[in-house]
mmCIF file of C-alpha atoms in Angstrom:
data_model
loop_
_atom_site.group_PDB
_atom_site.id
_atom_site.type_symbol
_atom_site.label_atom_id
_atom_site.label_comp_id
_atom_site.label_asym_id
_atom_site.label_seq_id
_atom_site.Cartn_x
_atom_site.Cartn_y
_atom_site.Cartn_z
ATOM 1 C CA UNK A 236 178.835 135.172 -201.225
ATOM 2 C CA UNK A 237 177.430 133.512 -198.221
ATOM 3 C CA UNK A 238 173.786 132.506 -197.700
ATOM 4 C CA UNK A 239 171.819 131.014 -194.883
ATOM 5 C CA UNK A 240 169.616 128.299 -196.506
ATOM 6 C CA UNK A 241 166.530 126.582 -194.952
ATOM 7 C CA UNK A 242 165.396 123.375 -196.630
ATOM 8 C CA UNK A 243 161.965 122.218 -195.670
ATOM 9 C CA UNK A 244 161.263 118.648 -196.270
ATOM 10 C CA UNK A 245 157.462 117.908 -196.481
ATOM 11 C CA UNK A 246 155.496 114.765 -197.493
ATOM 12 C CA UNK A 247 153.787 114.990 -200.956
ATOM 13 C CA UNK A 248 150.122 115.389 -201.191
ATOM 14 C CA UNK A 249 148.362 111.923 -201.141
ATOM 15 C CA UNK A 250 151.223 110.393 -199.038
ATOM 16 C CA UNK A 251 149.812 109.138 -195.699
ATOM 17 C CA UNK A 252 151.231 111.228 -192.682
ATOM 18 C CA UNK A 253 150.715 109.151 -189.534
ATOM 19 C CA UNK A 254 152.807 111.581 -187.581
ATOM 20 C CA UNK A 255 150.938 114.728 -188.600
ATOM 21 C CA UNK A 256 147.599 112.588 -188.103
ATOM 22 C CA UNK A 257 148.591 111.702 -184.493
ATOM 23 C CA UNK A 258 149.507 115.452 -183.650
ATOM 24 C CA UNK A 259 146.100 116.410 -185.033
ATOM 25 C CA UNK A 260 144.368 113.989 -182.730
ATOM 26 C CA UNK A 261 145.989 115.149 -179.691
ATOM 27 C CA UNK A 262 145.237 118.967 -180.036
ATOM 28 C CA UNK A 263 141.707 118.748 -178.876
ATOM 29 C CA UNK A 264 142.904 117.133 -175.644
ATOM 30 C CA UNK A 265 145.006 120.030 -174.904
ATOM 31 C CA UNK A 266 142.302 122.476 -175.739
ATOM 32 C CA UNK A 267 143.314 123.494 -179.210
ATOM 33 C CA UNK A 268 140.318 123.454 -181.494
ATOM 34 C CA UNK A 269 139.760 124.455 -184.876
ATOM 35 C CA UNK A 270 143.076 123.096 -186.179
ATOM 36 C CA UNK A 271 143.236 120.958 -189.349
ATOM 37 C CA UNK A 272 145.288 119.254 -191.913
ATOM 38 C CA UNK A 273 148.459 119.019 -189.597
ATOM 39 C CA UNK A 274 151.517 117.738 -191.765
ATOM 40 C CA UNK A 275 154.787 116.813 -190.143
ATOM 41 C CA UNK A 276 157.950 117.455 -191.933
ATOM 42 C CA UNK A 277 161.666 118.344 -191.213
ATOM 43 C CA UNK A 278 163.560 121.520 -191.552
ATOM 44 C CA UNK A 279 167.420 121.813 -192.186
ATOM 45 C CA UNK A 280 169.593 124.784 -191.904
ATOM 46 C CA UNK A 281 172.808 125.059 -193.977
ATOM 47 C CA UNK A 282 175.342 127.825 -194.805
ATOM 48 C CA UNK A 283 176.200 127.886 -198.651
ATOM 49 C CA UNK A 284 178.971 129.533 -200.328
ATOM 50 C CA UNK A 285 178.212 130.362 -203.828
ATOM 51 C CA UNK A 286 179.104 133.156 -206.604
ATOM 52 C CA UNK A 287 175.313 134.249 -206.664
ATOM 53 C CA UNK A 288 171.960 133.792 -205.160
ATOM 54 C CA UNK A 289 170.871 131.576 -208.218
ATOM 55 C CA UNK A 290 174.041 129.290 -207.843
ATOM 56 C CA UNK A 291 173.240 128.849 -204.196
ATOM 57 C CA UNK A 292 169.686 127.857 -204.943
ATOM 58 C CA UNK A 293 170.738 125.391 -207.268
ATOM 59 C CA UNK A 294 173.248 123.867 -204.940
ATOM 60 C CA UNK A 295 170.823 123.722 -202.152
ATOM 61 C CA UNK A 296 167.934 122.463 -204.292
ATOM 62 C CA UNK A 297 170.178 119.648 -205.724
ATOM 63 C CA UNK A 298 171.569 118.530 -202.533
ATOM 64 C CA UNK A 299 168.117 118.483 -200.784
ATOM 65 C CA UNK A 300 166.639 116.593 -203.765
ATOM 66 C CA UNK A 301 169.486 113.978 -203.758
ATOM 67 C CA UNK A 302 169.970 113.424 -200.023
ATOM 68 C CA UNK A 303 167.621 115.575 -197.716
ATOM 69 C CA UNK A 304 164.339 114.306 -199.254
ATOM 70 C CA UNK A 305 163.450 110.985 -200.774
ATOM 71 C CA UNK A 306 161.351 112.249 -203.848
ATOM 72 C CA UNK A 307 159.207 109.303 -203.911
ATOM 73 C CA UNK A 308 157.523 110.596 -200.591
ATOM 74 C CA UNK A 309 158.666 114.091 -200.119
ATOM 75 C CA UNK A 310 159.177 117.455 -201.658
ATOM 76 C CA UNK A 311 162.110 119.906 -200.555
ATOM 77 C CA UNK A 312 161.549 123.630 -200.482
ATOM 78 C CA UNK A 313 164.544 126.017 -200.278
ATOM 79 C CA UNK A 314 164.692 129.426 -198.839
ATOM 80 C CA UNK A 315 167.724 131.617 -198.972
ATOM 81 C CA UNK A 316 168.834 134.747 -197.326
ATOM 82 C CA UNK A 317 172.192 136.580 -198.017
ATOM 83 C CA UNK A 318 174.580 136.970 -194.969
ATOM 84 C CA UNK B 277 181.145 74.360 -202.341
ATOM 85 C CA UNK B 278 177.784 76.186 -202.621
ATOM 86 C CA UNK B 279 177.172 79.455 -204.114
ATOM 87 C CA UNK B 280 179.268 82.442 -202.922
ATOM 88 C CA UNK B 281 177.136 84.724 -200.988
ATOM 89 C CA UNK B 282 178.483 88.202 -199.513
ATOM 90 C CA UNK B 283 176.738 89.693 -196.742
ATOM 91 C CA UNK B 284 177.117 93.451 -196.693
ATOM 92 C CA UNK B 285 178.107 95.104 -193.283
ATOM 93 C CA UNK B 286 177.391 98.850 -192.813
ATOM 94 C CA UNK B 287 178.021 100.545 -189.284
ATOM 95 C CA UNK B 288 174.916 99.756 -187.657
ATOM 96 C CA UNK B 289 173.964 96.557 -189.383
ATOM 97 C CA UNK B 290 172.820 93.977 -186.831
ATOM 98 C CA UNK B 291 171.438 90.883 -188.731
ATOM 99 C CA UNK B 292 174.480 89.898 -190.781
ATOM 100 C CA UNK B 293 175.414 86.999 -188.432
ATOM 101 C CA UNK B 294 171.792 85.524 -188.493
ATOM 102 C CA UNK B 295 171.775 85.833 -192.229
ATOM 103 C CA UNK B 296 175.091 84.442 -192.870
ATOM 104 C CA UNK B 297 174.432 81.363 -190.395
ATOM 105 C CA UNK B 298 171.099 80.602 -192.102
ATOM 106 C CA UNK B 299 172.490 80.749 -195.604
ATOM 107 C CA UNK B 300 175.713 78.508 -194.410
ATOM 108 C CA UNK B 301 173.357 76.015 -192.991
ATOM 109 C CA UNK B 302 172.168 75.425 -196.329
ATOM 110 C CA UNK B 303 175.605 75.011 -197.774
ATOM 111 C CA UNK B 304 176.334 78.511 -198.988
ATOM 112 C CA UNK B 305 179.983 79.814 -198.798
ATOM 113 C CA UNK B 306 179.312 82.902 -196.949
ATOM 114 C CA UNK B 307 181.782 85.796 -196.358
ATOM 115 C CA UNK B 308 181.043 89.403 -195.035
ATOM 116 C CA UNK B 309 181.706 92.368 -197.228
ATOM 117 C CA UNK B 310 182.785 95.556 -195.298
ATOM 118 C CA UNK B 311 180.807 98.769 -196.510
ATOM 119 C CA UNK B 312 184.185 100.171 -197.759
ATOM 120 C CA UNK B 313 184.672 97.430 -200.189
ATOM 121 C CA UNK B 314 185.076 98.729 -203.713
ATOM 122 C CA UNK B 315 184.498 95.425 -205.619
ATOM 123 C CA UNK B 316 182.547 92.184 -204.844
ATOM 124 C CA UNK B 317 185.066 89.837 -206.451
ATOM 125 C CA UNK B 318 183.773 86.650 -207.463
ATOM 126 C CA UNK B 319 180.306 86.545 -205.564
ATOM 127 C CA UNK B 320 177.076 84.822 -207.023
ATOM 128 C CA UNK B 321 174.708 86.472 -204.315
ATOM 129 C CA UNK B 322 174.823 89.829 -202.493
ATOM 130 C CA UNK B 323 172.713 90.163 -199.336
ATOM 131 C CA UNK B 324 172.033 93.485 -197.673
ATOM 132 C CA UNK B 325 170.847 92.415 -194.278
ATOM 133 C CA UNK B 326 168.780 94.213 -191.669
ATOM 134 C CA UNK B 327 169.846 96.556 -188.960
ATOM 135 C CA UNK B 328 170.183 100.419 -188.742
ATOM 136 C CA UNK B 329 172.899 101.308 -191.297
ATOM 137 C CA UNK B 330 174.686 104.500 -190.239
ATOM 138 C CA UNK B 331 172.059 104.927 -187.496
ATOM 139 C CA UNK B 332 169.181 105.437 -189.849
ATOM 140 C CA UNK B 333 169.917 109.032 -189.607
ATOM 141 C CA UNK B 334 168.118 111.310 -192.080
ATOM 142 C CA UNK B 335 166.005 108.142 -193.303
ATOM 143 C CA UNK B 336 166.697 104.507 -193.324
ATOM 144 C CA UNK B 337 169.135 103.843 -196.070
ATOM 145 C CA UNK B 338 169.639 107.396 -196.963
ATOM 146 C CA UNK B 339 173.294 107.560 -196.027
ATOM 147 C CA UNK B 340 174.090 103.826 -196.804
ATOM 148 C CA UNK B 341 173.333 104.286 -200.361
ATOM 149 C CA UNK B 342 176.231 106.475 -200.743
ATOM 150 C CA UNK B 343 178.681 103.924 -199.378
ATOM 151 C CA UNK B 344 181.663 102.815 -201.449
ATOM 152 C CA UNK B 345 180.217 99.377 -201.668
ATOM 153 C CA UNK B 346 176.922 100.403 -203.166
ATOM 154 C CA UNK B 347 178.775 101.414 -206.521
ATOM 155 C CA UNK B 348 179.763 97.720 -206.653
ATOM 156 C CA UNK B 349 176.403 96.392 -205.867
ATOM 157 C CA UNK B 350 174.580 98.584 -208.446
ATOM 158 C CA UNK B 351 177.137 97.308 -210.993
ATOM 159 C CA UNK B 352 176.638 93.671 -209.723
ATOM 160 C CA UNK B 353 172.797 93.949 -210.078
ATOM 161 C CA UNK B 354 173.224 95.681 -213.472
ATOM 162 C CA UNK B 355 175.308 92.758 -214.532
ATOM 163 C CA UNK B 356 172.340 90.353 -213.506
ATOM 164 C CA UNK B 357 173.634 89.268 -210.132
ATOM 165 C CA UNK B 358 171.338 88.259 -207.342
ATOM 166 C CA UNK B 359 170.836 91.059 -204.709
ATOM 167 C CA UNK B 360 168.623 90.538 -201.689
ATOM 168 C CA UNK B 361 167.679 93.224 -199.509
ATOM 169 C CA UNK B 362 166.208 92.390 -196.069
ATOM 170 C CA UNK B 363 164.469 94.898 -193.986
ATOM 171 C CA UNK B 364 167.123 97.773 -193.534
ATOM 172 C CA UNK B 365 168.531 96.103 -196.958
ATOM 173 C CA UNK B 366 165.257 96.621 -198.632
ATOM 174 C CA UNK B 367 165.331 100.473 -197.498
ATOM 175 C CA UNK B 368 168.750 100.722 -198.881
ATOM 176 C CA UNK B 369 167.673 99.184 -202.255
ATOM 177 C CA UNK B 370 164.780 101.600 -202.543
ATOM 178 C CA UNK B 371 167.055 104.597 -201.727
ATOM 179 C CA UNK B 372 169.631 103.403 -204.319
ATOM 180 C CA UNK B 373 166.875 103.137 -206.889
ATOM 181 C CA UNK B 374 167.581 99.578 -207.431
ATOM 182 C CA UNK B 375 164.016 99.036 -206.555
ATOM 183 C CA UNK B 376 161.044 101.504 -207.059
ATOM 184 C CA UNK B 377 159.110 103.114 -204.153
ATOM 185 C CA UNK B 378 159.950 103.687 -200.568
ATOM 186 C CA UNK B 379 159.525 102.427 -197.075
ATOM 187 C CA UNK B 380 157.519 104.853 -194.819
ATOM 188 C CA UNK B 381 156.864 104.922 -191.232
ATOM 189 C CA UNK B 382 154.316 102.165 -189.918
ATOM 190 C CA UNK B 383 150.831 103.403 -190.149
ATOM 191 C CA UNK B 384 150.520 102.792 -186.398
ATOM 192 C CA UNK B 385 153.825 104.705 -185.609
ATOM 193 C CA UNK B 386 155.156 101.769 -183.348
ATOM 194 C CA UNK B 387 157.879 99.634 -183.933
ATOM 195 C CA UNK B 388 156.788 96.182 -184.987
ATOM 196 C CA UNK B 389 158.486 92.936 -183.926
ATOM 197 C CA UNK B 390 156.207 89.951 -184.601
ATOM 198 C CA UNK B 391 155.742 86.918 -186.764
ATOM 199 C CA UNK B 392 153.690 87.873 -189.792
ATOM 200 C CA UNK B 393 151.669 85.475 -192.095
ATOM 201 C CA UNK B 394 152.974 85.831 -195.834
ATOM 202 C CA UNK B 395 151.606 84.647 -199.150
ATOM 203 C CA UNK B 396 153.882 83.902 -202.064
ATOM 204 C CA UNK B 397 152.313 85.648 -204.894
ATOM 205 C CA UNK B 398 155.083 85.446 -207.561
ATOM 206 C CA UNK B 399 157.676 83.228 -208.317
ATOM 207 C CA UNK B 400 159.330 85.532 -210.917
ATOM 208 C CA UNK B 401 162.607 86.387 -208.705
ATOM 209 C CA UNK B 402 165.752 84.837 -207.548
ATOM 210 C CA UNK B 403 164.226 84.493 -204.073
ATOM 211 C CA UNK B 404 160.891 82.941 -205.026
ATOM 212 C CA UNK B 405 161.765 80.849 -208.045
ATOM 213 C CA UNK B 406 160.289 77.316 -207.639
ATOM 214 C CA UNK B 407 158.066 78.351 -204.684
ATOM 215 C CA UNK B 408 154.368 77.362 -205.144
ATOM 216 C CA UNK B 409 152.199 80.540 -205.699
ATOM 217 C CA UNK B 410 149.637 80.771 -202.909
ATOM 218 C CA UNK B 411 152.131 79.016 -200.336
ATOM 219 C CA UNK B 412 151.685 80.640 -196.851
ATOM 220 C CA UNK B 413 154.753 81.336 -194.802
ATOM 221 C CA UNK B 414 155.285 82.737 -191.396
ATOM 222 C CA UNK B 415 158.312 84.886 -190.941
ATOM 223 C CA UNK B 416 158.823 87.846 -188.478
ATOM 224 C CA UNK B 417 159.027 91.501 -189.110
ATOM 225 C CA UNK B 418 161.249 93.755 -187.121
ATOM 226 C CA UNK B 419 160.848 97.413 -188.157
ATOM 227 C CA UNK B 420 159.434 101.046 -187.728
ATOM 228 C CA UNK B 421 159.717 102.076 -191.424
ATOM 229 C CA UNK B 422 157.985 99.222 -193.447
ATOM 230 C CA UNK B 423 154.957 100.633 -194.952
ATOM 231 C CA UNK B 424 155.691 100.142 -198.689
ATOM 232 C CA UNK B 425 154.729 103.214 -200.558
ATOM 233 C CA UNK B 426 154.865 103.844 -204.481
ATOM 234 C CA UNK B 427 152.899 105.976 -207.057
ATOM 235 C CA UNK B 428 149.970 104.468 -208.706
ATOM 236 C CA UNK B 429 151.926 103.901 -212.116
ATOM 237 C CA UNK B 430 154.641 101.969 -210.282
ATOM 238 C CA UNK B 431 152.079 99.842 -208.460
ATOM 239 C CA UNK B 432 150.237 99.043 -211.683
ATOM 240 C CA UNK B 433 153.671 97.874 -213.265
ATOM 241 C CA UNK B 434 154.635 95.816 -210.289
ATOM 242 C CA UNK B 435 151.448 94.131 -210.495
ATOM 243 C CA UNK B 436 151.438 93.660 -214.162
ATOM 244 C CA UNK B 437 154.682 92.296 -214.390
ATOM 245 C CA UNK B 438 154.205 89.812 -211.442
ATOM 246 C CA UNK B 439 156.987 91.936 -209.387
ATOM 247 C CA UNK B 440 155.065 91.738 -206.125
ATOM 248 C CA UNK B 441 156.490 88.698 -204.456
ATOM 249 C CA UNK B 442 155.062 88.434 -201.023
ATOM 250 C CA UNK B 443 151.901 89.849 -199.470
ATOM 251 C CA UNK B 444 151.025 90.199 -195.992
ATOM 252 C CA UNK B 445 147.867 87.992 -195.076
ATOM 253 C CA UNK B 446 147.043 90.523 -192.325
ATOM 254 C CA UNK B 447 148.779 93.921 -193.177
ATOM 255 C CA UNK B 448 150.756 95.066 -190.035
ATOM 256 C CA UNK B 449 152.079 98.320 -191.229
ATOM 257 C CA UNK B 450 149.936 99.990 -194.008
ATOM 258 C CA UNK B 451 151.872 98.973 -196.852
ATOM 259 C CA UNK B 452 149.940 99.649 -200.128
ATOM 260 C CA UNK B 453 148.531 96.501 -201.652
ATOM 261 C CA UNK B 454 149.721 94.531 -198.555
ATOM 262 C CA UNK B 455 153.084 94.393 -200.185
ATOM 263 C CA UNK B 456 155.787 92.706 -198.114
ATOM 264 C CA UNK B 457 158.464 92.105 -200.912
ATOM 265 C CA UNK B 458 158.975 93.245 -204.440
ATOM 266 C CA UNK B 459 161.626 92.369 -207.375
ATOM 267 C CA UNK B 460 163.213 94.513 -210.138
ATOM 268 C CA UNK B 461 162.225 94.012 -213.823
ATOM 269 C CA UNK B 462 164.588 91.188 -214.158
ATOM 270 C CA UNK B 463 163.766 89.519 -211.046
ATOM 271 C CA UNK B 464 167.439 89.476 -209.873
ATOM 272 C CA UNK B 465 167.197 92.226 -207.208
ATOM 273 C CA UNK B 466 164.666 91.544 -204.440
ATOM 274 C CA UNK B 467 163.455 93.466 -201.290
ATOM 275 C CA UNK B 468 161.429 92.316 -198.460
ATOM 276 C CA UNK B 469 160.662 93.537 -195.014
ATOM 277 C CA UNK B 470 160.338 90.192 -193.318
ATOM 278 C CA UNK B 471 163.428 88.374 -192.071
ATOM 279 C CA UNK B 472 163.887 84.903 -193.405
ATOM 280 C CA UNK B 473 166.969 84.495 -191.312
ATOM 281 C CA UNK B 474 164.787 84.779 -188.104
ATOM 282 C CA UNK B 475 162.719 81.798 -189.383
ATOM 283 C CA UNK B 476 165.644 79.399 -190.254
ATOM 284 C CA UNK B 477 165.101 76.918 -187.291
ATOM 285 C CA UNK B 478 162.650 75.077 -185.181
ATOM 286 C CA UNK B 479 164.242 76.560 -182.113
ATOM 287 C CA UNK B 480 163.192 80.056 -183.550
ATOM 288 C CA UNK B 481 159.539 78.906 -183.987
ATOM 289 C CA UNK B 482 159.691 78.544 -187.747
ATOM 290 C CA UNK B 483 161.697 77.269 -190.715
ATOM 291 C CA UNK B 484 159.479 79.134 -193.486
ATOM 292 C CA UNK B 485 162.503 81.498 -194.201
ATOM 293 C CA UNK B 486 164.657 78.677 -195.488
ATOM 294 C CA UNK B 487 161.968 78.111 -198.172
ATOM 295 C CA UNK B 488 163.089 81.537 -199.534
ATOM 296 C CA UNK B 489 166.743 81.096 -199.047
ATOM 297 C CA UNK B 490 166.689 77.453 -200.446
ATOM 298 C CA UNK B 491 165.082 78.960 -203.573
ATOM 299 C CA UNK B 492 167.729 81.737 -203.764
ATOM 300 C CA UNK B 493 170.597 79.281 -203.756
ATOM 301 C CA UNK B 494 168.856 76.986 -206.062
ATOM 302 C CA UNK B 495 168.124 79.658 -208.633
ATOM 303 C CA UNK B 496 171.608 80.922 -208.439
ATOM 304 C CA UNK B 497 173.058 77.515 -208.767
ATOM 305 C CA UNK B 498 170.835 77.017 -211.928
ATOM 306 C CA UNK B 499 172.248 80.135 -213.389
ATOM 307 C CA UNK B 500 176.094 79.381 -212.700
#
């Protein structure tokens, strides 16, 4: 089976996010008000071949934790959709 | 002949020549080690110099840690060999879990290239052995991701075990506890963001980096 996987890597709670803070500070200057707690992250798209959705999830989560995210700073969340 | 020092070169490393030149000026027998090397032969010291290994793609050090040479570096460190990571090398050592924590983007989101004031706060490492606690050094930094971060338990153990080696006197990048350099439990693996090789001659404005490199070569010599 073939799955579209999206891995979203975000900073852990409590880790300073200077990028998110800078974006948040820029918003009022552009007229966007009422926006708070901006957090920057990264998104990866992968196509995964596996025997089942469970196997695909294990594979994607494992590569995300080992390579795409640094677990000291970040968390990786996996979303899957069968093709 | 002095201690045998291997300076590891990844694609994108750019401080290998400076590090090698500074160490050779102190009598070290320096050679370069390409990232495909599977063994480190008879080295006494391994230096992971600064630069942008593998373009710093994904995160600084994230790809470099899977290089062939890193298996040999981990084995060398586990056997008690002296491993020094400077700047990008520090990032690689953290990614490889030879040192705890991580280096995050600078708090000000700017690339910093400037002399920085440092205080030596522990001599329990191969890079600071014999250096007076409280000694002030001026050594340049040159990084975008240099803010040291770790969890509270790690920070507590770093402090308790005297593994914080160098602190900034005027924190330039948002590092937790002003940390500029740390060591592992045994003190044989050291990572620091400042570049000692860029403070290795009066022509460069400071010779303070040689204080650390002299301590490194002396502590290795004592162990051999």
